[in-house]
XYZ file of C-alpha atoms in Angstrom:
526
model
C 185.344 79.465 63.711
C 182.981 76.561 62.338
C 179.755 75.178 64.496
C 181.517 73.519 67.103
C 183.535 76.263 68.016
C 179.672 78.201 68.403
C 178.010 75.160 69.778
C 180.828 75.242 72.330
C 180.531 78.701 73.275
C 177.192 78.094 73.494
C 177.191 75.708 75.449
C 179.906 76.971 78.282
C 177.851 80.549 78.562
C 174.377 78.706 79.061
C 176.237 76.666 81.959
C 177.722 79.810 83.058
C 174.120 81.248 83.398
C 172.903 78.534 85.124
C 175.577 78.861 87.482
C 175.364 82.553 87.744
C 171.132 82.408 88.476
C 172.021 79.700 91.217
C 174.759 81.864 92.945
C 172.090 84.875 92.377
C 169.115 82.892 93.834
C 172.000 81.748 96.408
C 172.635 85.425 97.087
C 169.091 87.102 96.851
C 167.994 84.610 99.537
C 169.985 85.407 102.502
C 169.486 89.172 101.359
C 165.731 88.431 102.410
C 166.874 86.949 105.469
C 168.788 89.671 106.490
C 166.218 92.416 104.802
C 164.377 94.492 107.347
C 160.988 92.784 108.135
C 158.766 95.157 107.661
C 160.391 95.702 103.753
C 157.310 93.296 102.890
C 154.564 94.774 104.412
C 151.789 96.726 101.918
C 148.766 98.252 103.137
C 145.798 96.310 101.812
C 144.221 98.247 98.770
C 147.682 98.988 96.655
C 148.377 97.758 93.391
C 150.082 94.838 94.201
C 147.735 93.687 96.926
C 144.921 90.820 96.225
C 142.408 93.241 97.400
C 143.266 95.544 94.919
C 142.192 92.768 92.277
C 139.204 92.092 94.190
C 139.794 89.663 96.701
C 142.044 87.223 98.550
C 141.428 84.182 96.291
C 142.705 85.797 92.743
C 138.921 86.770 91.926
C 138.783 89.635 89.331
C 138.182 92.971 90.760
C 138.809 97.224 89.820
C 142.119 97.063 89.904
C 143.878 100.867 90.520
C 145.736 102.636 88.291
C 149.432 101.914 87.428
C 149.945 105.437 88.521
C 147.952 105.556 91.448
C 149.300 106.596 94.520
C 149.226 103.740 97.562
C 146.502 104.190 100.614
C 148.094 105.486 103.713
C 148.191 102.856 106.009
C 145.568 103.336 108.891
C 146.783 105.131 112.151
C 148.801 102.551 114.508
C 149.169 99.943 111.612
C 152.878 99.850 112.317
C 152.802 99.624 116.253
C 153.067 96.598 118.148
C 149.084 96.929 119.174
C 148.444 98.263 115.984
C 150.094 94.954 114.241
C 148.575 92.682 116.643
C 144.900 93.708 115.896
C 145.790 92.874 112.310
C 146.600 89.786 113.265
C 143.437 88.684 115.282
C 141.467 90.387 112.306
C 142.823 87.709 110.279
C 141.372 84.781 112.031
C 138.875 86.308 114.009
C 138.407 86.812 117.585
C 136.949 83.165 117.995
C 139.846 81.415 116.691
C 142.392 82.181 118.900
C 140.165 81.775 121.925
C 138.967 78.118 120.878
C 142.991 77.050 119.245
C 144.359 78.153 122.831
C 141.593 76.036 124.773
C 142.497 73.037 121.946
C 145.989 73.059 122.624
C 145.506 72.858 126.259
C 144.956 69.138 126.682
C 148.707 68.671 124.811
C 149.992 70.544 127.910
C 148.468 68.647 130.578
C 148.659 64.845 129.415
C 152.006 64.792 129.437
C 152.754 65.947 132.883
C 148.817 64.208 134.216
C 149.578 61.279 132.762
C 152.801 60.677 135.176
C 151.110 61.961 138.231
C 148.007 59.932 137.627
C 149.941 56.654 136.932
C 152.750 57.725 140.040
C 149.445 58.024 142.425
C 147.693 54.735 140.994
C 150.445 52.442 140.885
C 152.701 53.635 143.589
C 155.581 53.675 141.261
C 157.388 56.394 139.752
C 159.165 54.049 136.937
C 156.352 53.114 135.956
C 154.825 57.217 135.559
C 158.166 57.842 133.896
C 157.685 54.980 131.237
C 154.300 55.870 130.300
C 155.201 59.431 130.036
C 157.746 58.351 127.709
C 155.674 56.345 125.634
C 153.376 59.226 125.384
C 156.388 61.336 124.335
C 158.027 59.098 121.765
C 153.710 58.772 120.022
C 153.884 62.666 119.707
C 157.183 62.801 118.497
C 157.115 59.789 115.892
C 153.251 60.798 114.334
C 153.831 64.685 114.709
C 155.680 65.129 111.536
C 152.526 62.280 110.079
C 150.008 64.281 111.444
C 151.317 67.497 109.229
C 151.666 66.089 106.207
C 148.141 64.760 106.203
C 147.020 68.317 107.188
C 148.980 69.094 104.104
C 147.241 67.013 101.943
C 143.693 66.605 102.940
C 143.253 69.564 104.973
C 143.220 70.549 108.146
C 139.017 69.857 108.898
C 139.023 66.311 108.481
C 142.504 65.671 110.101
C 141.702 67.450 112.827
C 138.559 66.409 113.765
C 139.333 62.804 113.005
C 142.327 63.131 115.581
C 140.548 65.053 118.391
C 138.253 62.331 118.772
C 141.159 59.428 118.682
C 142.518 61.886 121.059
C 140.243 61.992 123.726
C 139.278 58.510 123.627
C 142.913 57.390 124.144
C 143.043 59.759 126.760
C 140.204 58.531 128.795
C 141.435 55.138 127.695
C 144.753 55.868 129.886
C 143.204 57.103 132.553
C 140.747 53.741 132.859
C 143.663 51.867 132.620
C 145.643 54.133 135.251
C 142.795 53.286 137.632
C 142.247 49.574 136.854
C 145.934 49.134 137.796
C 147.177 47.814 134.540
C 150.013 46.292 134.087
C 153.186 48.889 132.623
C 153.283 47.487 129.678
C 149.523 48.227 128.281
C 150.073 51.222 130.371
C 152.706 52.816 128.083
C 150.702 51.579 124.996
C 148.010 53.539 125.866
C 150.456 56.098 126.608
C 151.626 56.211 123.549
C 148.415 55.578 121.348
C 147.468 59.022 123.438
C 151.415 60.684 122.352
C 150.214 59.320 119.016
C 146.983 60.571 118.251
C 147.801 64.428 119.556
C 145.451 66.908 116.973
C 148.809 69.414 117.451
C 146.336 72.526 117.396
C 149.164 74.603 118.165
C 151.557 74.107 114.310
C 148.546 73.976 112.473
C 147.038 77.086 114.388
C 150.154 78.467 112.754
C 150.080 76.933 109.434
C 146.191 78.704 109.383
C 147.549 82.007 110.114
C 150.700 82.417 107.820
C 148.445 80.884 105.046
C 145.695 83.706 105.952
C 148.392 86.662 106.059
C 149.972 85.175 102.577
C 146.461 85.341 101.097
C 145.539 88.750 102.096
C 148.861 90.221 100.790
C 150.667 91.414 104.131
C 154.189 90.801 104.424
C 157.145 89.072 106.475
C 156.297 91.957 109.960
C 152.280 90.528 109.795
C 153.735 87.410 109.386
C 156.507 88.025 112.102
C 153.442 88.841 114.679
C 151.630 86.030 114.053
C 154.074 83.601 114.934
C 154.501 85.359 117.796
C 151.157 85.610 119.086
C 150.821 81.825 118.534
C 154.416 81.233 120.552
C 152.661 83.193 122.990
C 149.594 81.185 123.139
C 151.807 78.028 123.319
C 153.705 79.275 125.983
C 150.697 80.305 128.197
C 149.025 76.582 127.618
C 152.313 74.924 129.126
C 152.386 77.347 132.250
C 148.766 76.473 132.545
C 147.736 72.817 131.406
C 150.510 71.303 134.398
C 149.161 73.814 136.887
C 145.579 72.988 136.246
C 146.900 69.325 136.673
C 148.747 70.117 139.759
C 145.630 71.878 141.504
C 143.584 68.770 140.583
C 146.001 66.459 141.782
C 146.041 68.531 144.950
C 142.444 68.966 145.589
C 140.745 65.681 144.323
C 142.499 63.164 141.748
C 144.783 63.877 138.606
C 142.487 61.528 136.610
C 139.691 64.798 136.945
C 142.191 66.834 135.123
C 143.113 64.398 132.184
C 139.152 63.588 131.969
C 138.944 67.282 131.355
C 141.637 67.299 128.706
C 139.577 64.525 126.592
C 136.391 66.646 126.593
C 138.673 69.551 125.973
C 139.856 68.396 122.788
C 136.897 67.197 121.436
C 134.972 69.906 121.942
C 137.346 72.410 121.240
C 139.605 70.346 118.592
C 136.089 69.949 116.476
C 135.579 74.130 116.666
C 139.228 74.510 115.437
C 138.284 71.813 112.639
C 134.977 73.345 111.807
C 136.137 77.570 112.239
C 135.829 78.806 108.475
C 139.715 79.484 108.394
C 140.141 76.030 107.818
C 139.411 76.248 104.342
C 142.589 78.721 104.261
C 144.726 75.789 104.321
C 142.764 73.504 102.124
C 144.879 72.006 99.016
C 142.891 73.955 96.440
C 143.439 76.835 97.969
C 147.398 76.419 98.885
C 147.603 75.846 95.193
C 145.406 79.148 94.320
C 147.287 81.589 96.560
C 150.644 80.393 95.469
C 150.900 83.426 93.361
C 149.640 85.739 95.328
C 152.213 84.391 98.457
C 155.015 84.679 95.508
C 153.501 88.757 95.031
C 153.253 89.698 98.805
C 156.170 87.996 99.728
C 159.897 89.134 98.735
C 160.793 86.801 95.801
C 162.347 86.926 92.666
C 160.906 86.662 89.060
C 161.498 83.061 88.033
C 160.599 81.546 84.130
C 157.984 79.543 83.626
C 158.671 75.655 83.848
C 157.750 72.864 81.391
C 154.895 70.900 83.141
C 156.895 67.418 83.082
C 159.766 69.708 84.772
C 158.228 70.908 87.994
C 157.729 68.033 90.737
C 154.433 67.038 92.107
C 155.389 67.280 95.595
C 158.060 69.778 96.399
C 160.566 69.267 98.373
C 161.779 71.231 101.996
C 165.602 72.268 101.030
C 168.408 70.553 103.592
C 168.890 73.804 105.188
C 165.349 73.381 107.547
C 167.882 70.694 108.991
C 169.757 73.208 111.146
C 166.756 75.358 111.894
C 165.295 71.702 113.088
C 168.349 70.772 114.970
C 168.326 74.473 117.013
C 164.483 73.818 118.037
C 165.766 70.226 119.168
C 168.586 71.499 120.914
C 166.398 74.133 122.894
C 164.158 71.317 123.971
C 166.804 70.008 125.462
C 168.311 72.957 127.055
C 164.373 73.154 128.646
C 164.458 69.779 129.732
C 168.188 69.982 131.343
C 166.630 73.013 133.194
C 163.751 71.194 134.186
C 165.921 68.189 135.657
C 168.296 70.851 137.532
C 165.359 72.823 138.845
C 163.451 69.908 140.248
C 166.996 68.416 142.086
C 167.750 71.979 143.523
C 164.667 72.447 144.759
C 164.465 68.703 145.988
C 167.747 69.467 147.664
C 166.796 72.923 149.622
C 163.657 71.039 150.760
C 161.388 72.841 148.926
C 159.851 70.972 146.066
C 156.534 71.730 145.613
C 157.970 75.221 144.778
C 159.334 73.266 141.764
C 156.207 73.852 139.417
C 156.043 77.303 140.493
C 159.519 78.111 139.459
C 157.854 76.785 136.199
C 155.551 78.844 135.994
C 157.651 81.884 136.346
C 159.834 81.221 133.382
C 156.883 80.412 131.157
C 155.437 83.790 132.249
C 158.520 85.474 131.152
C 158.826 83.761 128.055
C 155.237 84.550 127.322
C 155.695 88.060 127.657
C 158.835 88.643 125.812
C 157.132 86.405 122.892
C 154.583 89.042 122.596
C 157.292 91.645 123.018
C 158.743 90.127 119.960
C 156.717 92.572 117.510
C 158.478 95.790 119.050
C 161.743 94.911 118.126
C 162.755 97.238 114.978
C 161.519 95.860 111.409
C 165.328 96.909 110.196
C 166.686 93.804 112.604
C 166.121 90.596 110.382
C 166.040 86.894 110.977
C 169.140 86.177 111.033
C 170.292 88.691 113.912
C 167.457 87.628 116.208
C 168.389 84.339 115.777
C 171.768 84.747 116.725
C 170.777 87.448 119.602
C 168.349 84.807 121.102
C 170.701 81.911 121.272
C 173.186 84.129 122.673
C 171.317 85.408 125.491
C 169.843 81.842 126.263
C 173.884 80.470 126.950
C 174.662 83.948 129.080
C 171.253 83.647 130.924
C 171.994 79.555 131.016
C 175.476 80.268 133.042
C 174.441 81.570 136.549
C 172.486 78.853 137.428
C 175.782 76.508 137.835
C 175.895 78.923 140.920
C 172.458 79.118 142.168
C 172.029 77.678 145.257
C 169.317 79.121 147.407
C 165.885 79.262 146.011
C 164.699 82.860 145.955
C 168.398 83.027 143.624
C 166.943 80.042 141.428
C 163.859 82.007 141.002
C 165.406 85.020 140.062
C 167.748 83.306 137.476
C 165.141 81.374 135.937
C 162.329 84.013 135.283
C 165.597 86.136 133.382
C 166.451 83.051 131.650
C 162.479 82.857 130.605
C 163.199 86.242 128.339
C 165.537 83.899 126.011
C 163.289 81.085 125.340
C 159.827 82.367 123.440
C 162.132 84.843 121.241
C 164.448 81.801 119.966
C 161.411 79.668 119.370
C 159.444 82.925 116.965
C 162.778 83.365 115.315
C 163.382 79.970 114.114
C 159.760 79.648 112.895
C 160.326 82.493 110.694
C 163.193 80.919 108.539
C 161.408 77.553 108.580
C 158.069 79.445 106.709
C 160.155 81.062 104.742
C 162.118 78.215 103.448
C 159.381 75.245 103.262
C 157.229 75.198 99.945
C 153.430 76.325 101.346
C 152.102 73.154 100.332
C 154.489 71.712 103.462
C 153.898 74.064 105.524
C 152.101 72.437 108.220
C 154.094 69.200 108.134
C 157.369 71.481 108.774
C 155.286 73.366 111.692
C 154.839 69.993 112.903
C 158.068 68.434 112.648
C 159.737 71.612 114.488
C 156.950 70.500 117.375
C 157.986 67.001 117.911
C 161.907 68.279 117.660
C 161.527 70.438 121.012
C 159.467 67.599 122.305
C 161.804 65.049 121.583
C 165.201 67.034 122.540
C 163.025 67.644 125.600
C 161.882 64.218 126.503
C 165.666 63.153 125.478
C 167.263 65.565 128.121
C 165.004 65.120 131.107
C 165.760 61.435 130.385
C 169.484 61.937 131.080
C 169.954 64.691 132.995
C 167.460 63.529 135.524
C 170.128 60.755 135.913
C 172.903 62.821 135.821
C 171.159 65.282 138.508
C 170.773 62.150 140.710
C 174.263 61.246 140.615
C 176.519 64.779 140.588
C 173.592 66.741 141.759
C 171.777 69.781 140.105
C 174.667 71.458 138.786
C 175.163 68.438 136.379
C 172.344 69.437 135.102
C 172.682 72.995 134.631
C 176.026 72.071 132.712
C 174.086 70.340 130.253
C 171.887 72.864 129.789
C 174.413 75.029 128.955
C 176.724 73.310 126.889
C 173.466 72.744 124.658
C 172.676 76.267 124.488
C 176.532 76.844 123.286
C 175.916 74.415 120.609
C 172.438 76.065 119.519
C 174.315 79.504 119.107
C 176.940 77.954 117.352
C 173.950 76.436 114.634
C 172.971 79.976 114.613
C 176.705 81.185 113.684
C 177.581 79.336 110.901
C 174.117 78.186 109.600
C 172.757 79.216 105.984
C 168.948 79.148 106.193
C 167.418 79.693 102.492
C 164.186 80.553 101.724
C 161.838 78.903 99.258
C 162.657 81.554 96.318
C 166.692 80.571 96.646
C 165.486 76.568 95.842
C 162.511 77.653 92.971
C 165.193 79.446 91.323
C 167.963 77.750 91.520
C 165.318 74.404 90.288
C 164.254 76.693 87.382
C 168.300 77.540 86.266
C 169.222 74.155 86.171
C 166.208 73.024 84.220
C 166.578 75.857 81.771
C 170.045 74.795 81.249
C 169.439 71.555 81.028
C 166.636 72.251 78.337
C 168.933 74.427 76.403
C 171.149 71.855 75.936
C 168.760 69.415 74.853
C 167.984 71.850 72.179
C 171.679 72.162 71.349
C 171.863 68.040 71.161
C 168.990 67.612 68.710
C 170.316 70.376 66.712
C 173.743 68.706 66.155
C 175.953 71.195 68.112
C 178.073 69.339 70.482
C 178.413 70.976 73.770
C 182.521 71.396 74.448
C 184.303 73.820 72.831
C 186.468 71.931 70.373
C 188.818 73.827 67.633
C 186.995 74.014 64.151
């Protein structure tokens, strides 16, 4: 056999290894998904912990011995309590206290801003086009407002958008009450949509980016996304009732003038809170090993400079996690539409904020339920429990026609929607490069908002027309669709696309090698 016969067999076994490491990578990712989530947890101190180097940031430290045996962890680290006080010990008591009071003014301009204009202009076309316009701002700049998080970090971001915030806020509500006409009305609205800080993703950027740092695993992780579901969940029970009680006692424009000071004042704390540094480029770059170390991953070769990409890409498979958060948005604002035509219909609509309220109180609590469920179930079963439940729980209310039944059906229905939301947010950190991390946070934001805005746009017609049950169907038949997503979707994580980068580029190099040498690359007869 003469040199092309070896240059060929050369040349089919280095493809074959590229293929193989991309099936492997392929493989070893959706083993993570499925791997219990507690498998990367390690008590801070162990060997393969940044504390045990010395620190969080890589900074040289006693390291243990190789043979060493690890620290027990301390008692209740592994219960639910015990995992949430981890959590807040991360960021501090303060942060979660001032991110919650930031992310209030999100909750309340949307549903202010179409009672304010409703009561100043007399017309509820009008209140529905602004609150559109302020809808389609968040939507469209959400993903924008991410990326420059991403890039610049979150201080100046935020801060420069909590002030554009609040003065496009009390911008809308001086125009509400000098009767403009709709037009500047829903540009205001939307400047206001626009220029949304979105506390809430980046509050969850901050945290997985502190819990990478510090070496805890996929079940800290887990937690935190929880907790900040949670938080989200209690701000959008409580920003429209705040609005309703204003509107009730004195004027909705007290409530939305609240909102701007809110998020200033509070917005700037978020922006100035030490964390933010966590999340700073320099730093996402620093802790990228030790997020590779804590995390599950697999060993990948080192890459030529010119070979790895400035700006990493998200993988296609965040599409489907996107298109579930979109689709439960719209199941939400299906429900919304039904609710407030029942309730319309049994005479009783002022009960239709309180029936709200009820379901966001459920959700809230099974969010922070989320952190007992066994670390042996992983992310791919609670997906596909969650969107399961939500079209069982969805189906009684085409029946529901009294209002102490609506009630009851909605509060169970409430235990379905938190748990989805956690769930999905796990895949999407797990399969977005850290240096995108906010951005994705944000983009999975504006899709629930958007599906959302989208389905109280048409249902709300369709309610109208064929009455509540319409509605309901909807609601439904978009649930069905988000468990069939969660069926026959593939979520990667970011080791499965790393690796499967590094294979083809290490084949491709080899055979490079092989072309300057003179060995052609098919294996020809010699």
């Amino acid at each position: 056999m003469g040199s092309a016969g070896r240059g060929g067999r050369r040349g089919v076994n280095r493809g074959a290894h590229g293929a193989n490491s991309a099936q492997e990578a392929h493989e070893d990712a959706h083993a993570v998904l499925d791997a219990p989530l507690g498998a990367g947890d390690t008590p801070l101190g162990t060997d393969d912990t940044p504390a045990a180097t010395g620190g969080v940031n890589g900074t040289p430290g006693a390291r243990r011995g190789a043979n060493a045996p690890p620290d027990p962890p301390p008692p209740g680290a592994h219960s639910t309590l015990g995992t949430y006080c981890r959590v807040v010990a991360l960021t501090g008591a303060a942060l979660p206290a001032v991110s919650f009071l930031a992310r209030l003014p999100t909750a309340t301009i949307q549903f202010g801003s179409v009672l304010l204009v409703a009561r100043t202009s007399g017309s509820l076309g009008t209140a529905g086009l602004v609150g559109g316009a302020l809808a389609v701002g968040q939507v469209v700049c959400g993903p924008l407002v991410g990326r420059l998080a991403d890039r610049h970090g979150q201080r100046t971001v935020v801060l420069v958008f909590s002030f554009a915030n609040a003065l496009a806020i009390a911008a809308l509500v001086t125009g509400a009450l000098t009767h403009l006409a709709p037009a500047p009305l829903a540009l205001l609205g939307t400047l206001a949509g626009a220029s949304v800080p979105l506390i809430g993703p980046l509050a969850r950027a901050r945290v997985v980016a502190l819990a990478r740092g510090t070496g805890t695993g996929d079940r800290t992780v887990s937690t935190a996304l929880s907790f900040e579901s949670t938080l989200d969940e209690i701000s959008f029970v409580l920003g429209p009732a705040l609005v309703g009680l204003a509107a009730v006692l004195a004027h909705p424009a007290y409530a939305l003038g609240a909102a701007a000071l809110l998020v200033a004042v509070c917005g700037t704390g978020f922006a100035l809170h030490p964390t933010a540094t966590a999340v700073s480029p320099a730093r996402t770059a620093c802790n990228r090993a030790h997020v590779n170390a804590a995390r599950p991953r697999i060993a990948l070769p080192a890459l030529p400079r010119a070979a790895v990409p400035a700006a990493p890409r998200i993988p296609r498979s965040v599409h489907a996690l996107r298109a579930a958060l979109a689709l439960q948005g719209a199941m939400f604002g299906a429900c919304q539409a039904g609710i407030t035509a029942l309730t319309e219909r049994l005479g009783a609509a002022d009960q239709a904020g309180l029936v709200y309220a009820a379901m966001g109180v459920m959700s809230a609590v099974a969010g922070l339920s989320m952190a007992a469920v066994p670390a042996h179930v992983g992310l791919r079963a609670r997906w596909r429990a969650a969107t399961a439940a939500a079209l069982v729980l969805s189906l009684p209310l085409l029946w529901t026609d009294s209002l102490w039944s609506l009630y009851a059906v909605v509060t169970v229905l409430g235990v379905a929607y938190a748990p989805h939301l956690i769930t999905v947010f796990g895949p999407t950190e797990r399969a977005v490069p850290p240096a995108r991390l906010a951005e994705a946070m944000a983009f999975a934001t504006s899709a629930i908002v958007g599906g959302q805005a989208l389905a109280v746009a048409v249902t709300g017609r369709l309610a109208e027309s064929y009455g509540p049950g319409a509605a309901f169907a909807v609601g439904s038949a978009v649930a069905a669709l988000a468990c069939a997503i969660s069926l026959t979707a593939r979520p990667t994580t970011y080791a499965e696309t790393e690796k499967t980068l590094h294979a083809r580029v290490h084949t491709m190099t080899e055979a490079e090698d092989d072309s300057h040498a003179g060995l052609p690359q098919e294996n020809t007869p010699s």
